[in-house]
């Protein structure tokens, strides 16, 4: 176990022990949230379960949220899966995990969530469908579409944070289930996310979807609903129905609630990797992607380390290669001041509370102490008018070079993986498989992009004021 693991374990004992009532949006007094993702096959679900087990062992009320099948979760947590679906295994309903006091499991059924949402959408658009002569689909006819598992998981996270528990207001799951007896809220939520890169990209999906909705169905168009019949006659085509605006408004509100949960100070990300030959490069890109998305990194877990010093030549060779990779991983994490924890290979698939507890001590750390994605040290003047910067900071070099420079911290990024596109009032930044659309600060909207460079882990985008849009300072105008 690393020397700093005990320190991290001590921090956990105070995390969430005095959680106050939630405000309803999960931003200040809601549960701590640990989002676990990593490379495919690295043991994300195992680490998520060990994390939850560790917190429950310290006396916290913990909710583990996972989209894994019931049989897989039952084997991991060490209890028998129900022979048939029922209230004890209903997706979307938290249930106590036998043998682990304080731990509850919420299994996400993406297929059920998709069918429920699709039927609701058909019902709200019934008038439009009738006008087209469409025959609505029955729930049994609907099959889950690829890519719907992530939104279902986000919905479960948002639900778990409402009022400190997703069932405080009696809303239940998406398909109307009630909270079980004994479930009275949680201190910590541990979410088992999809593998990288989807796991990190999922966390900015609410932000991106809200931007798409605003572009496609502008809120200001709703103010003209009293003129819709007249506009329809003038345009010679039917105007969007009121249900479309109402649905968009409701979706936007749900997405905003999810954004607040993901952006809350108590929400952190835990990355899991195996010490294989590609682990260091994958982790470096993932760390840059997490910083691009503005996420708080709690720790990096290196999973399935075989013991060193084995007399078996095959195990000794494998351990040597793992230690070489581990050294590179330590360098990557040390450069970003991100804690690195090492989990041993148990020699078998982990199963039950004893195995999870054996892993828990190394996985344990304070859920509330993530690494803030703040800007790098500022060596120049901060542009005073740029108070709406979504990330990084804007340097004022107008007097010296006639430039404003937007500093975006992307530690770990390399030039070959970078993508940069200015379109209108947004700047799209990409690092490998990770992309984010950043709204330009007001001052930079009146500028042209004149160049960019990546040095010392920071992307510096240079902007030159557009003479036709920039205020004049020669006394002839303002």
Short mmCIF file of C-alpha atoms in Angstrom, two decimals:
data_model
loop_
_atom_site.label_atom_id
_atom_site.label_comp_id
_atom_site.label_asym_id
_atom_site.label_seq_id
_atom_site.Cartn_x
_atom_site.Cartn_y
_atom_site.Cartn_z
CA UNK A 1 0.00 0.00 0.00
CA UNK A 2 1.39 3.48 -0.78
CA UNK A 3 2.51 5.60 2.12
CA UNK A 4 -0.17 8.21 1.47
CA UNK A 5 -3.03 5.69 1.52
CA UNK A 6 -3.43 5.85 5.29
CA UNK A 7 -3.63 9.63 5.14
CA UNK A 8 -6.34 9.39 2.52
CA UNK A 9 -8.18 6.86 4.66
CA UNK A 10 -8.17 9.27 7.59
CA UNK A 11 -9.69 11.99 5.45
CA UNK A 12 -12.53 9.69 4.50
CA UNK A 13 -13.63 9.26 8.08
CA UNK A 14 -14.76 12.87 8.15
CA UNK A 15 -16.20 13.00 4.64
CA UNK A 16 -19.95 13.13 4.64
CA UNK A 17 -20.31 12.29 8.34
CA UNK A 18 -22.27 15.46 8.97
CA UNK A 19 -24.06 15.95 5.68
CA UNK A 20 -26.78 18.57 6.00
CA UNK A 21 -30.08 18.67 4.18
CA UNK A 22 -29.82 18.95 0.40
CA UNK A 23 -30.86 22.17 -1.28
CA UNK A 24 -32.51 20.26 -4.08
CA UNK A 25 -29.85 20.68 -6.74
CA UNK A 26 -26.92 18.85 -5.18
CA UNK A 27 -24.60 21.87 -5.31
CA UNK A 28 -23.72 22.54 -1.67
CA UNK A 29 -25.22 20.21 0.90
CA UNK A 30 -26.02 17.15 -1.20
CA UNK A 31 -24.24 13.81 -1.00
CA UNK A 32 -20.61 13.44 -1.94
CA UNK A 33 -20.39 11.90 -5.40
CA UNK A 34 -17.53 9.72 -6.68
CA UNK A 35 -17.66 9.04 -10.44
CA UNK A 36 -15.58 5.99 -11.37
CA UNK A 37 -14.41 5.44 -14.94
CA UNK A 38 -11.37 4.05 -16.69
CA UNK A 39 -10.10 1.99 -19.58
CA UNK A 40 -12.28 -0.87 -20.75
CA UNK A 41 -11.58 -4.04 -18.76
CA UNK A 42 -9.57 -2.23 -16.09
CA UNK A 43 -11.97 -3.16 -13.28
CA UNK A 44 -14.08 -0.02 -13.02
CA UNK A 45 -17.07 -1.79 -11.49
CA UNK A 46 -14.85 -3.59 -8.98
CA UNK A 47 -13.19 -0.33 -7.93
CA UNK A 48 -16.58 1.40 -7.67
CA UNK A 49 -17.86 -1.41 -5.44
CA UNK A 50 -14.70 -1.35 -3.31
CA UNK A 51 -15.00 2.43 -2.96
CA UNK A 52 -18.61 2.10 -1.82
CA UNK A 53 -17.72 -0.75 0.54
CA UNK A 54 -14.92 1.33 2.08
CA UNK A 55 -17.23 4.27 2.77
CA UNK A 56 -19.96 2.02 4.19
CA UNK A 57 -17.38 0.38 6.46
CA UNK A 58 -16.68 3.81 7.95
CA UNK A 59 -20.31 4.26 8.89
CA UNK A 60 -21.55 6.29 5.91
CA UNK A 61 -24.83 5.70 4.13
CA UNK A 62 -23.69 4.84 0.60
CA UNK A 63 -25.54 4.35 -2.68
CA UNK A 64 -23.77 2.43 -5.45
CA UNK A 65 -25.24 3.25 -8.88
CA UNK A 66 -24.36 0.83 -11.69
CA UNK A 67 -25.76 -0.25 -15.07
CA UNK A 68 -24.23 -3.74 -14.79
CA UNK A 69 -26.52 -6.79 -15.01
CA UNK A 70 -28.04 -8.06 -11.77
CA UNK A 71 -26.13 -11.36 -11.87
CA UNK A 72 -22.78 -9.60 -12.32
CA UNK A 73 -23.42 -7.23 -9.40
CA UNK A 74 -24.69 -10.06 -7.20
CA UNK A 75 -21.51 -12.07 -7.82
CA UNK A 76 -19.30 -9.05 -7.11
CA UNK A 77 -21.11 -8.09 -3.92
CA UNK A 78 -21.24 -11.69 -2.72
CA UNK A 79 -24.93 -12.52 -2.58
CA UNK A 80 -27.30 -14.60 -4.61
CA UNK A 81 -29.09 -12.97 -7.54
CA UNK A 82 -32.90 -13.28 -7.42
CA UNK A 83 -34.21 -16.15 -9.54
CA UNK A 84 -36.75 -13.82 -11.08
CA UNK A 85 -37.27 -10.07 -11.25
CA UNK A 86 -39.28 -8.62 -8.43
CA UNK A 87 -39.41 -5.80 -5.97
CA UNK A 88 -36.10 -6.96 -4.47
CA UNK A 89 -34.34 -6.55 -7.79
CA UNK A 90 -36.38 -3.91 -9.56
CA UNK A 91 -34.20 -1.53 -11.62
CA UNK A 92 -34.35 2.06 -10.47
CA UNK A 93 -35.10 1.10 -6.86
CA UNK A 94 -32.31 1.12 -4.23
CA UNK A 95 -32.03 -2.04 -2.17
CA UNK A 96 -29.82 -2.90 0.78
CA UNK A 97 -26.80 -5.09 0.02
CA UNK A 98 -26.82 -8.15 2.28
CA UNK A 99 -23.81 -8.46 4.55
CA UNK A 100 -22.59 -4.86 4.04
CA UNK A 101 -24.39 -2.52 6.48
CA UNK A 102 -25.01 0.97 5.14
CA UNK A 103 -24.54 0.04 1.47
CA UNK A 104 -27.43 0.31 -0.98
CA UNK A 105 -27.42 -0.66 -4.65
CA UNK A 106 -29.30 1.17 -7.41
CA UNK A 107 -29.23 -0.80 -10.64
CA UNK A 108 -29.87 1.24 -13.78
CA UNK A 109 -31.91 -0.44 -16.53
CA UNK A 110 -31.22 1.67 -19.61
CA UNK A 111 -33.70 -0.30 -21.71
CA UNK A 112 -36.59 0.34 -19.31
CA UNK A 113 -35.63 3.99 -19.00
CA UNK A 114 -35.57 4.38 -22.78
CA UNK A 115 -38.96 2.72 -23.24
CA UNK A 116 -40.55 4.82 -20.50
CA UNK A 117 -39.21 8.07 -21.94
CA UNK A 118 -40.19 7.16 -25.49
CA UNK A 119 -43.77 6.39 -24.48
CA UNK A 120 -43.99 9.67 -22.55
CA UNK A 121 -42.72 11.59 -25.58
CA UNK A 122 -45.32 9.93 -27.82
CA UNK A 123 -48.08 10.89 -25.41
CA UNK A 124 -47.00 14.53 -25.29
CA UNK A 125 -46.76 14.69 -29.11
CA UNK A 126 -50.02 12.85 -29.69
CA UNK A 127 -51.66 15.80 -31.47
CA UNK A 128 -48.79 16.08 -33.97
CA UNK A 129 -48.68 12.32 -34.52
CA UNK A 130 -52.44 12.21 -35.11
CA UNK A 131 -52.11 15.03 -37.63
CA UNK A 132 -49.55 12.96 -39.53
CA UNK A 133 -51.66 9.83 -39.32
CA UNK A 134 -48.93 8.04 -37.37
CA UNK A 135 -49.65 4.91 -35.33
CA UNK A 136 -47.90 5.16 -31.93
CA UNK A 137 -45.53 2.39 -30.93
CA UNK A 138 -46.39 0.19 -27.97
CA UNK A 139 -43.86 -0.04 -25.17
CA UNK A 140 -43.23 -3.71 -25.99
CA UNK A 141 -42.25 -2.73 -29.55
CA UNK A 142 -39.50 -0.39 -28.43
CA UNK A 143 -35.92 -1.62 -28.19
CA UNK A 144 -33.08 0.26 -26.59
CA UNK A 145 -31.00 2.38 -28.95
CA UNK A 146 -27.20 2.43 -28.74
CA UNK A 147 -25.94 5.27 -26.60
CA UNK A 148 -28.96 5.48 -24.28
CA UNK A 149 -27.25 3.82 -21.30
CA UNK A 150 -25.29 6.96 -20.42
CA UNK A 151 -28.28 9.33 -20.21
CA UNK A 152 -30.13 6.75 -18.09
CA UNK A 153 -27.21 6.70 -15.66
CA UNK A 154 -27.16 10.51 -15.49
CA UNK A 155 -30.89 10.52 -14.80
CA UNK A 156 -30.34 8.10 -11.92
CA UNK A 157 -27.60 10.35 -10.50
CA UNK A 158 -29.79 13.44 -10.65
CA UNK A 159 -32.65 11.54 -9.04
CA UNK A 160 -30.40 10.33 -6.22
CA UNK A 161 -29.53 13.94 -5.37
CA UNK A 162 -33.05 15.36 -5.18
CA UNK A 163 -33.65 16.19 -1.57
CA UNK A 164 -30.65 14.11 -0.53
CA UNK A 165 -32.43 11.01 -1.87
CA UNK A 166 -34.18 10.42 -5.12
CA UNK A 167 -37.30 9.31 -3.32
CA UNK A 168 -37.83 12.05 -0.76
CA UNK A 169 -40.55 13.63 -2.89
CA UNK A 170 -42.23 10.30 -3.66
CA UNK A 171 -41.25 10.49 -7.31
CA UNK A 172 -39.66 7.07 -7.33
CA UNK A 173 -37.97 5.74 -10.40
CA UNK A 174 -38.81 6.58 -13.97
CA UNK A 175 -41.44 3.90 -14.01
CA UNK A 176 -43.10 4.82 -10.73
CA UNK A 177 -41.45 2.59 -8.10
CA UNK A 178 -41.49 3.73 -4.49
CA UNK A 179 -38.52 3.90 -2.17
CA UNK A 180 -38.03 0.71 -0.10
CA UNK A 181 -38.33 0.57 3.66
CA UNK A 182 -35.21 1.71 5.48
CA UNK A 183 -33.88 3.91 2.68
CA UNK A 184 -33.76 7.40 4.19
CA UNK A 185 -31.08 9.16 2.17
CA UNK A 186 -27.35 8.78 1.61
CA UNK A 187 -24.11 10.54 2.43
CA UNK A 188 -22.08 9.31 -0.55
CA UNK A 189 -23.08 8.28 -4.08
CA UNK A 190 -20.62 6.12 -6.05
CA UNK A 191 -21.37 5.85 -9.78
CA UNK A 192 -20.02 3.14 -12.06
CA UNK A 193 -19.56 5.00 -15.36
CA UNK A 194 -18.97 3.62 -18.88
CA UNK A 195 -15.34 3.08 -19.98
CA UNK A 196 -13.12 5.79 -21.41
CA UNK A 197 -13.48 7.91 -23.42
CA UNK A 198 -17.28 7.66 -23.17
CA UNK A 199 -17.21 7.89 -19.38
CA UNK A 200 -15.67 11.38 -19.34
CA UNK A 201 -17.55 12.61 -22.41
CA UNK A 202 -20.80 11.57 -20.75
CA UNK A 203 -20.19 14.10 -17.98
CA UNK A 204 -20.39 17.05 -20.40
CA UNK A 205 -23.39 15.68 -22.28
CA UNK A 206 -25.89 17.79 -20.27
CA UNK A 207 -23.97 20.98 -21.06
CA UNK A 208 -23.75 20.14 -24.75
CA UNK A 209 -27.38 19.03 -25.03
CA UNK A 210 -28.65 22.23 -23.41
CA UNK A 211 -26.67 24.24 -25.95
CA UNK A 212 -28.20 22.20 -28.81
CA UNK A 213 -31.72 22.70 -27.44
CA UNK A 214 -31.17 26.45 -27.16
CA UNK A 215 -29.99 26.61 -30.77
CA UNK A 216 -32.75 24.39 -32.18
CA UNK A 217 -35.65 25.70 -30.07
CA UNK A 218 -34.71 29.25 -28.97
CA UNK A 219 -36.46 30.21 -25.70
CA UNK A 220 -37.32 33.66 -27.08
CA UNK A 221 -39.55 32.04 -29.70
CA UNK A 222 -41.95 31.04 -26.93
CA UNK A 223 -42.82 34.67 -26.29
CA UNK A 224 -44.49 34.80 -29.72
CA UNK A 225 -46.92 31.94 -29.05
CA UNK A 226 -49.90 34.34 -29.03
CA UNK A 227 -48.99 35.30 -32.60
CA UNK A 228 -48.52 31.71 -33.74
CA UNK A 229 -51.83 31.45 -35.69
CA UNK A 230 -51.08 34.68 -37.57
CA UNK A 231 -47.48 33.64 -38.28
CA UNK A 232 -48.71 30.26 -39.52
CA UNK A 233 -50.98 31.95 -42.06
CA UNK A 234 -48.22 34.28 -43.22
CA UNK A 235 -45.67 31.48 -43.49
CA UNK A 236 -48.09 29.06 -45.09
CA UNK A 237 -46.89 26.28 -42.79
CA UNK A 238 -47.85 25.16 -39.29
CA UNK A 239 -45.81 26.66 -36.44
CA UNK A 240 -44.24 24.43 -33.75
CA UNK A 241 -46.80 23.17 -31.27
CA UNK A 242 -46.81 24.35 -27.66
CA UNK A 243 -45.95 20.83 -26.48
CA UNK A 244 -42.58 21.15 -28.23
CA UNK A 245 -41.68 24.25 -26.21
CA UNK A 246 -42.98 22.71 -23.00
CA UNK A 247 -41.00 19.52 -23.59
CA UNK A 248 -37.86 21.51 -24.40
CA UNK A 249 -38.26 23.60 -21.26
CA UNK A 250 -38.69 20.50 -19.12
CA UNK A 251 -35.68 18.78 -20.67
CA UNK A 252 -33.58 21.89 -20.22
CA UNK A 253 -34.52 22.02 -16.54
CA UNK A 254 -33.60 18.37 -16.03
CA UNK A 255 -30.28 18.87 -17.82
CA UNK A 256 -29.53 21.93 -15.70
CA UNK A 257 -30.16 19.88 -12.57
CA UNK A 258 -27.77 17.20 -13.79
CA UNK A 259 -25.16 19.87 -14.58
CA UNK A 260 -25.40 21.17 -11.02
CA UNK A 261 -24.81 17.69 -9.63
CA UNK A 262 -21.80 17.03 -11.88
CA UNK A 263 -20.31 20.48 -11.27
CA UNK A 264 -20.88 20.51 -7.50
CA UNK A 265 -17.82 20.91 -5.25
CA UNK A 266 -18.58 17.51 -3.70
CA UNK A 267 -18.43 15.68 -7.04
CA UNK A 268 -15.09 14.11 -8.01
CA UNK A 269 -13.78 11.69 -10.63
CA UNK A 270 -11.74 8.56 -9.96
CA UNK A 271 -9.83 7.09 -12.94
CA UNK A 272 -8.99 3.39 -13.09
CA UNK A 273 -6.23 1.85 -15.20
CA UNK A 274 -4.20 -1.33 -15.48
CA UNK A 275 -0.39 -1.21 -15.67
CA UNK A 276 -0.28 -2.42 -19.28
CA UNK A 277 1.94 -1.15 -22.11
CA UNK A 278 -0.57 1.48 -23.30
CA UNK A 279 -1.70 2.61 -19.85
CA UNK A 280 0.53 5.68 -19.52
CA UNK A 281 -0.47 7.22 -22.87
CA UNK A 282 -4.17 6.45 -22.27
CA UNK A 283 -4.01 7.98 -18.80
CA UNK A 284 -2.21 11.08 -20.06
CA UNK A 285 -4.90 11.73 -22.65
CA UNK A 286 -7.66 11.01 -20.12
CA UNK A 287 -6.16 13.45 -17.62
CA UNK A 288 -6.04 16.14 -20.30
CA UNK A 289 -9.64 15.34 -21.25
CA UNK A 290 -10.77 15.58 -17.63
CA UNK A 291 -9.11 18.99 -17.31
CA UNK A 292 -10.66 20.14 -20.60
CA UNK A 293 -14.10 19.18 -19.24
CA UNK A 294 -13.42 21.04 -15.98
CA UNK A 295 -13.73 17.91 -13.82
CA UNK A 296 -12.26 17.44 -10.34
CA UNK A 297 -9.83 14.53 -10.27
CA UNK A 298 -9.87 12.71 -6.94
CA UNK A 299 -7.31 9.99 -7.67
CA UNK A 300 -5.96 7.48 -10.16
CA UNK A 301 -6.31 3.79 -9.27
CA UNK A 302 -3.77 1.35 -10.73
CA UNK A 303 -5.55 -1.98 -10.56
CA UNK A 304 -4.43 -5.63 -10.59
CA UNK A 305 -0.77 -5.25 -9.65
CA UNK A 306 0.89 -8.65 -9.25
CA UNK A 307 3.33 -9.03 -6.34
CA UNK A 308 6.99 -8.41 -6.97
CA UNK A 309 9.76 -10.87 -6.18
CA UNK A 310 7.99 -14.03 -7.33
CA UNK A 311 10.09 -17.14 -7.90
CA UNK A 312 7.98 -17.91 -10.96
CA UNK A 313 9.75 -16.52 -14.03
CA UNK A 314 6.50 -15.63 -15.83
CA UNK A 315 5.09 -13.74 -12.83
CA UNK A 316 8.45 -12.06 -12.23
CA UNK A 317 8.57 -10.84 -15.83
CA UNK A 318 4.98 -9.59 -15.68
CA UNK A 319 5.68 -7.79 -12.40
CA UNK A 320 8.77 -6.15 -13.88
CA UNK A 321 6.83 -4.82 -16.86
CA UNK A 322 4.07 -3.58 -14.57
CA UNK A 323 6.57 -1.75 -12.37
CA UNK A 324 8.04 0.00 -15.41
CA UNK A 325 4.58 1.19 -16.42
CA UNK A 326 3.80 2.12 -12.82
CA UNK A 327 6.83 4.39 -12.74
CA UNK A 328 5.53 6.27 -15.79
CA UNK A 329 2.06 6.51 -14.26
CA UNK A 330 3.56 7.96 -11.09
CA UNK A 331 5.33 10.62 -13.13
CA UNK A 332 2.11 11.58 -14.95
CA UNK A 333 0.15 11.84 -11.71
CA UNK A 334 2.92 13.67 -9.81
CA UNK A 335 3.09 16.30 -12.55
CA UNK A 336 -0.60 17.08 -11.98
CA UNK A 337 -0.56 16.56 -8.20
CA UNK A 338 -3.15 13.79 -8.52
CA UNK A 339 -2.95 11.01 -5.89
CA UNK A 340 -2.15 7.54 -7.22
CA UNK A 341 -3.35 4.43 -5.39
CA UNK A 342 -2.24 0.87 -6.09
CA UNK A 343 -4.62 -2.12 -5.88
CA UNK A 344 -3.19 -5.64 -5.72
CA UNK A 345 -4.26 -8.52 -7.91
CA UNK A 346 -6.07 -10.96 -5.62
CA UNK A 347 -5.29 -13.93 -7.86
CA UNK A 348 -9.02 -14.38 -8.50
CA UNK A 349 -12.08 -12.38 -9.44
CA UNK A 350 -13.10 -10.32 -6.38
CA UNK A 351 -16.29 -11.60 -4.81
CA UNK A 352 -18.06 -10.52 -1.65
CA UNK A 353 -17.46 -8.13 1.21
CA UNK A 354 -14.16 -9.72 2.30
CA UNK A 355 -12.50 -9.31 -1.10
CA UNK A 356 -13.88 -5.81 -1.52
CA UNK A 357 -12.67 -4.87 1.94
CA UNK A 358 -9.21 -6.16 1.05
CA UNK A 359 -9.19 -3.76 -1.89
CA UNK A 360 -10.99 -0.97 -0.05
CA UNK A 361 -8.12 0.33 2.04
CA UNK A 362 -6.04 1.12 -1.04
CA UNK A 363 -9.04 2.58 -2.85
CA UNK A 364 -10.17 4.68 0.10
CA UNK A 365 -9.82 8.47 0.00
CA UNK A 366 -11.86 11.53 0.86
CA UNK A 367 -14.65 12.03 -1.64
CA UNK A 368 -14.75 15.76 -0.98
CA UNK A 369 -11.08 16.44 -1.68
CA UNK A 370 -10.72 16.40 -5.46
CA UNK A 371 -8.07 18.29 -7.36
CA UNK A 372 -9.52 21.59 -8.47
CA UNK A 373 -9.11 22.21 -12.22
CA UNK A 374 -7.79 25.70 -11.67
CA UNK A 375 -5.70 27.76 -14.09
CA UNK A 376 -1.89 27.63 -14.17
CA UNK A 377 0.13 30.39 -12.53
CA UNK A 378 -0.68 33.74 -14.13
CA UNK A 379 2.40 35.55 -15.31
CA UNK A 380 0.72 38.46 -17.11
CA UNK A 381 -2.07 40.99 -16.57
CA UNK A 382 -5.56 39.57 -16.36
CA UNK A 383 -7.92 41.30 -18.79
CA UNK A 384 -10.29 43.11 -16.44
CA UNK A 385 -13.32 43.01 -18.77
CA UNK A 386 -13.19 39.22 -19.24
CA UNK A 387 -15.23 38.24 -16.18
CA UNK A 388 -17.25 35.62 -18.08
CA UNK A 389 -14.43 33.19 -18.85
CA UNK A 390 -15.79 29.61 -18.68
CA UNK A 391 -12.33 28.10 -18.16
CA UNK A 392 -8.76 29.31 -17.72
CA UNK A 393 -8.07 33.04 -17.89
CA UNK A 394 -7.52 35.85 -20.40
CA UNK A 395 -4.21 37.72 -20.44
CA UNK A 396 -4.15 41.40 -21.45
CA UNK A 397 -1.32 42.09 -23.91
CA UNK A 398 -3.07 44.85 -25.81
CA UNK A 399 -0.53 47.52 -24.90
CA UNK A 400 2.53 45.44 -25.81
CA UNK A 401 1.40 43.27 -28.72
CA UNK A 402 -2.19 44.26 -29.49
CA UNK A 403 -3.38 40.82 -28.32
CA UNK A 404 -5.62 39.12 -25.83
CA UNK A 405 -4.45 35.59 -24.95
CA UNK A 406 -6.82 32.95 -23.64
CA UNK A 407 -4.91 30.49 -21.42
CA UNK A 408 -6.53 27.02 -21.30
CA UNK A 409 -4.79 24.51 -18.98
CA UNK A 410 -4.49 21.11 -20.70
CA UNK A 411 -1.70 19.28 -18.86
CA UNK A 412 -0.78 16.07 -20.63
CA UNK A 413 -2.04 17.19 -24.04
CA UNK A 414 0.26 16.85 -27.05
CA UNK A 415 0.20 18.93 -30.21
CA UNK A 416 -0.74 16.02 -32.48
CA UNK A 417 -3.98 15.41 -30.55
CA UNK A 418 -5.18 19.00 -30.40
CA UNK A 419 -8.16 20.36 -32.35
CA UNK A 420 -9.17 24.01 -32.34
CA UNK A 421 -12.07 25.59 -34.26
CA UNK A 422 -13.59 29.05 -33.91
CA UNK A 423 -17.20 29.28 -35.11
CA UNK A 424 -19.20 32.38 -34.32
CA UNK A 425 -19.26 32.99 -30.58
CA UNK A 426 -17.88 29.59 -29.52
CA UNK A 427 -14.48 27.92 -29.53
CA UNK A 428 -14.36 24.13 -29.97
CA UNK A 429 -11.34 22.55 -28.29
CA UNK A 430 -10.44 18.89 -28.70
CA UNK A 431 -7.82 16.65 -27.13
CA UNK A 432 -7.87 13.25 -28.78
CA UNK A 433 -11.37 11.80 -28.29
CA UNK A 434 -12.43 14.61 -25.93
CA UNK A 435 -14.10 17.74 -27.25
CA UNK A 436 -15.75 20.69 -25.56
CA UNK A 437 -17.51 23.73 -26.95
CA UNK A 438 -16.58 26.81 -24.92
CA UNK A 439 -18.54 30.07 -25.23
CA UNK A 440 -16.21 32.94 -25.95
CA UNK A 441 -15.94 35.66 -23.31
CA UNK A 442 -17.63 38.88 -24.47
CA UNK A 443 -14.32 40.64 -25.13
CA UNK A 444 -13.03 37.84 -27.36
CA UNK A 445 -16.19 37.77 -29.48
CA UNK A 446 -15.03 41.06 -30.96
CA UNK A 447 -11.66 39.58 -31.91
CA UNK A 448 -10.21 37.30 -34.55
CA UNK A 449 -8.14 34.23 -33.75
CA UNK A 450 -4.60 35.02 -34.86
CA UNK A 451 -2.77 31.94 -33.61
CA UNK A 452 -2.39 29.34 -30.89
CA UNK A 453 0.35 27.35 -29.21
CA UNK A 454 0.74 24.59 -26.63
CA UNK A 455 3.55 25.10 -24.12
CA UNK A 456 4.07 23.72 -20.62
CA UNK A 457 0.68 22.04 -20.59
CA UNK A 458 -1.28 25.19 -21.42
CA UNK A 459 -3.01 26.01 -24.70
CA UNK A 460 -2.62 29.71 -25.42
CA UNK A 461 -5.05 31.05 -28.02
CA UNK A 462 -4.17 34.51 -29.35
CA UNK A 463 -6.92 36.95 -30.29
CA UNK A 464 -6.49 40.19 -32.27
CA UNK A 465 -9.18 42.87 -31.85
CA UNK A 466 -11.35 43.32 -34.94
CA UNK A 467 -11.07 47.04 -35.90
CA UNK A 468 -14.70 47.09 -37.05
CA UNK A 469 -15.98 45.79 -33.70
CA UNK A 470 -13.45 46.96 -31.12
CA UNK A 471 -14.02 50.25 -29.25
CA UNK A 472 -11.87 53.05 -30.63
CA UNK A 473 -9.41 54.72 -28.27
CA UNK A 474 -8.13 57.58 -30.46
CA UNK A 475 -10.72 60.06 -29.28
CA UNK A 476 -12.90 59.77 -32.38
CA UNK A 477 -15.34 57.21 -31.00
CA UNK A 478 -16.07 54.78 -28.21
#
